[in-house]
Coordinates of C-alpha atoms in Angstrom, one line a residue:
Chain U
G1 CA 5.0 31.3 -13.4
A2 CA 2.5 28.8 -15.0
G3 CA 2.6 25.3 -14.5
V4 CA 1.9 22.4 -16.3
S5 CA -1.5 22.1 -17.5
Q6 CA -3.8 19.5 -18.4
S7 CA -7.3 19.0 -19.5
P8 CA -10.1 17.8 -19.0
S9 CA -9.2 17.1 -15.4
N10 CA -12.1 14.4 -15.6
K11 CA -13.1 12.5 -18.3
V12 CA -15.8 9.6 -18.3
T13 CA -16.4 7.8 -21.4
E14 CA -18.0 4.5 -22.6
K15 CA -15.8 1.3 -23.5
G16 CA -15.2 1.3 -27.2
K17 CA -15.3 5.1 -27.5
D18 CA -12.0 7.4 -28.3
V19 CA -10.8 9.9 -26.1
E20 CA -8.1 13.0 -26.4
L21 CA -6.2 14.1 -23.4
R22 CA -4.3 17.4 -23.6
C23 CA -1.1 18.6 -21.9
D24 CA 0.3 22.4 -21.9
P25 CA 4.0 22.3 -20.7
I26 CA 5.7 25.0 -19.0
S27 CA 6.7 27.6 -21.5
G28 CA 10.3 26.8 -22.8
H29 CA 10.3 23.4 -21.9
T30 CA 11.6 21.3 -24.3
A31 CA 10.9 17.9 -22.9
L32 CA 7.6 16.5 -22.4
Y33 CA 6.5 13.0 -20.8
W34 CA 3.2 11.2 -20.3
Y35 CA 2.7 8.8 -17.3
R36 CA 0.0 6.7 -16.1
Q37 CA -1.0 6.2 -12.5
S38 CA -3.4 3.4 -11.7
L39 CA -5.1 2.4 -8.5
G40 CA -2.5 0.4 -6.2
Q41 CA 0.3 0.9 -9.3
G42 CA 3.0 3.2 -9.1
L43 CA 3.6 6.1 -11.9
E44 CA 4.2 4.3 -15.5
F45 CA 5.9 5.8 -18.1
L46 CA 4.2 5.8 -21.5
I47 CA 6.2 8.5 -23.8
Y48 CA 8.9 11.0 -23.9
F49 CA 9.1 13.8 -26.3
Q50 CA 11.8 16.1 -27.1
G51 CA 10.7 18.9 -29.2
N52 CA 8.0 17.6 -31.7
S53 CA 9.9 14.0 -32.0
A54 CA 9.3 11.1 -29.7
P55 CA 12.4 9.1 -29.2
D56 CA 10.9 7.0 -26.6
K57 CA 7.5 5.2 -27.2
S58 CA 8.4 2.0 -25.2
G59 CA 5.9 2.4 -22.2
L60 CA 2.9 3.0 -24.5
P61 CA 0.7 -0.3 -23.7
S62 CA -0.8 -1.1 -26.9
D63 CA -1.2 0.2 -30.7
R64 CA -4.6 2.0 -29.3
F65 CA -2.4 4.4 -27.7
S66 CA -0.6 7.4 -29.4
A67 CA 0.7 10.7 -28.9
E68 CA 1.8 13.7 -30.6
R69 CA 3.2 17.1 -29.9
T70 CA 2.9 20.2 -32.1
G71 CA 5.0 23.3 -32.3
G72 CA 7.2 22.0 -29.5
S73 CA 4.2 22.7 -26.9
V74 CA 1.0 21.2 -26.7
S75 CA 0.8 17.3 -26.7
T76 CA -2.1 15.4 -27.2
L77 CA -2.5 11.6 -25.8
T78 CA -5.0 9.8 -27.7
I79 CA -6.7 6.4 -26.7
Q80 CA -8.9 4.6 -29.2
R81 CA -11.4 1.9 -28.4
T82 CA -11.1 2.5 -24.7
Q83 CA -11.0 -0.6 -22.5
Q84 CA -11.9 -0.6 -18.8
E85 CA -8.5 -1.2 -18.2
D86 CA -7.3 2.3 -19.5
S87 CA -9.3 3.5 -16.3
A88 CA -6.4 5.6 -14.6
V89 CA -4.9 8.8 -13.9
Y90 CA -2.9 10.1 -16.9
L91 CA -0.2 12.6 -15.8
C92 CA 1.9 14.8 -17.9
A93 CA 5.4 16.4 -17.1
S94 CA 7.9 18.7 -18.5
S95 CA 11.5 19.6 -18.2
L96 CA 14.0 22.0 -19.9
A97 CA 15.8 19.3 -21.3
G98 CA 15.7 15.4 -21.1
T99 CA 17.8 15.1 -17.9
D100 CA 16.5 17.9 -15.8
T101 CA 14.0 18.0 -13.0
Q102 CA 10.5 16.9 -14.3
Y103 CA 7.3 19.0 -13.4
F104 CA 3.9 17.4 -13.2
G105 CA 0.6 18.5 -14.1
P106 CA -2.6 17.8 -12.0
G107 CA -3.4 14.9 -14.1
T108 CA -6.6 13.6 -16.2
R109 CA -8.7 11.1 -14.4
L110 CA -10.0 8.8 -16.9
T111 CA -12.8 6.5 -16.1
V112 CA -14.0 4.1 -18.6
L113 CA -17.3 2.5 -18.1
Chain O
E1 CA 15.9 -5.3 -14.1
D2 CA 16.2 -1.6 -12.9
Q3 CA 13.8 -1.4 -9.6
V4 CA 13.0 1.1 -7.2
T5 CA 11.6 0.0 -3.9
Q6 CA 10.1 2.2 -1.1
S7 CA 9.3 1.5 2.4
P8 CA 7.4 1.5 4.4
E9 CA 4.3 1.5 2.4
A10 CA 2.2 3.6 4.8
L11 CA 3.4 5.4 8.0
R12 CA 1.5 7.0 10.7
L13 CA 3.0 9.4 13.1
Q14 CA 1.7 11.7 15.9
E15 CA 2.8 15.3 15.2
G16 CA 6.1 16.0 16.1
E17 CA 7.3 12.4 16.0
S18 CA 10.3 12.4 13.5
S19 CA 11.0 9.5 11.4
S20 CA 12.4 8.4 8.1
L21 CA 11.3 7.0 4.6
N22 CA 13.4 4.9 2.5
C23 CA 14.0 4.6 -1.2
S24 CA 16.5 1.6 -2.5
Y25 CA 17.3 1.5 -6.1
T26 CA 18.9 -1.1 -8.4
V27 CA 20.0 0.9 -11.6
S28 CA 23.2 1.2 -13.5
G29 CA 24.5 4.5 -14.2
L30 CA 22.3 6.9 -11.6
R31 CA 22.1 10.3 -13.0
G32 CA 19.5 11.6 -10.4
L33 CA 17.3 10.7 -7.7
F34 CA 14.2 12.5 -7.3
W35 CA 11.7 13.0 -4.1
Y36 CA 8.2 14.0 -4.7
R37 CA 5.2 14.7 -2.7
Q38 CA 1.8 13.7 -4.2
D39 CA -1.8 14.9 -2.4
P40 CA -4.7 13.3 -3.0
G41 CA -6.2 14.1 -6.4
K42 CA -3.2 15.8 -7.5
G43 CA 0.0 15.7 -9.2
P44 CA 3.5 15.0 -8.1
E45 CA 5.1 18.1 -6.7
F46 CA 8.8 18.3 -6.7
L47 CA 11.0 18.4 -3.5
F48 CA 14.5 17.4 -4.0
T49 CA 17.0 16.0 -6.5
L50 CA 20.1 14.2 -5.7
Y51 CA 22.9 13.3 -7.9
S52 CA 25.7 11.7 -6.1
A53 CA 26.5 9.6 -2.7
G54 CA 26.7 11.8 0.0
E55 CA 24.8 14.4 -1.1
E56 CA 22.0 16.1 1.2
K57 CA 19.2 18.3 0.6
E58 CA 17.0 20.2 3.2
K59 CA 13.5 22.0 2.8
E60 CA 11.6 23.1 5.8
R61 CA 11.1 20.0 8.0
L62 CA 12.5 17.4 5.2
K63 CA 16.0 16.5 4.4
A64 CA 17.0 14.0 1.8
T65 CA 20.0 11.9 2.0
L66 CA 21.7 9.8 -0.8
T67 CA 24.0 6.6 -0.8
K68 CA 25.2 4.6 -3.6
K69 CA 22.3 2.0 -2.8
E70 CA 19.5 4.0 -1.3
S71 CA 18.0 7.4 -0.4
F72 CA 16.2 8.5 2.9
L73 CA 13.5 11.4 3.3
H74 CA 14.1 12.3 7.2
I75 CA 11.3 14.2 8.5
T76 CA 11.7 16.2 11.7
A77 CA 9.0 17.2 14.0
P78 CA 5.9 16.6 11.5
K79 CA 2.9 18.7 11.3
P80 CA -0.4 17.2 10.0
E81 CA 0.2 19.3 6.7
D82 CA 2.9 17.1 5.9
S83 CA 0.4 14.1 5.3
A84 CA 0.7 13.0 1.7
T85 CA 2.2 10.2 -0.4
Y86 CA 6.0 10.6 -0.6
L87 CA 7.2 9.3 -4.2
C88 CA 10.9 8.2 -5.0
A89 CA 12.1 8.2 -8.8
V90 CA 15.4 7.5 -10.5
D91 CA 16.7 8.8 -13.7
F92 CA 19.8 6.7 -15.2
Q93 CA 21.8 6.4 -18.1
G94 CA 20.2 5.3 -21.4
A95 CA 16.8 5.9 -20.3
Q96 CA 14.9 9.2 -20.7
K97 CA 12.2 8.7 -18.1
L98 CA 11.6 8.2 -14.5
V99 CA 11.1 5.1 -12.8
F100 CA 9.2 5.4 -9.8
G101 CA 8.8 3.5 -6.5
Q102 CA 5.3 2.5 -5.1
G103 CA 5.2 5.8 -2.5
T104 CA 5.1 5.8 1.2
R105 CA 1.7 7.1 2.5
L106 CA 2.3 9.3 5.4
T107 CA -0.1 10.4 7.9
I108 CA 0.6 12.8 10.7
N109 CA -2.0 12.9 13.5
P110 CA -2.5 16.0 15.4

């Protein structure tokens, strides 16, 4: 079956612009996660959704970052007023429930000039 | 502080030369330990989940084991296509997220 998909695969933007990253989870997966992977860093947790609610937003690095999920499916991660330090690969994962194996998408590589 | 440490950071082997990767963890209430493989430019690909000390899982040339403090990923007679970064992650009580190690970059030379 179809895996987790993310779009765009690459995004280049100028400092100060807003960007939206999209994640389509595996059909039927109720839990959705966003992670960030920077050069030389491990995967860093950003936010967790169970259905449409986000019980854990503890990893969002600043109030410039926000995320939403609609219809228990698609999620959008928005970064406002992007900074160069936001450059990273943003990975989305989904699982059947909050404690099950997480399956990852291919990621969106964000470059802020 | 909950922590996951992988060693070595990088490992270069000859084809057919078996070895092991280590993942040590200091978390309370481990619920599961996960191994992923990540190829350049791609997302992590799920390999194994281990839930309790003594558990072992195998897939082709890979075998994962778990103790109360660490996990090993044994690779037997590796081939060049096994070259990748191997990531270890833990899920623990009170957290709805995975905590990842820094990964081991494995290179298998023909």
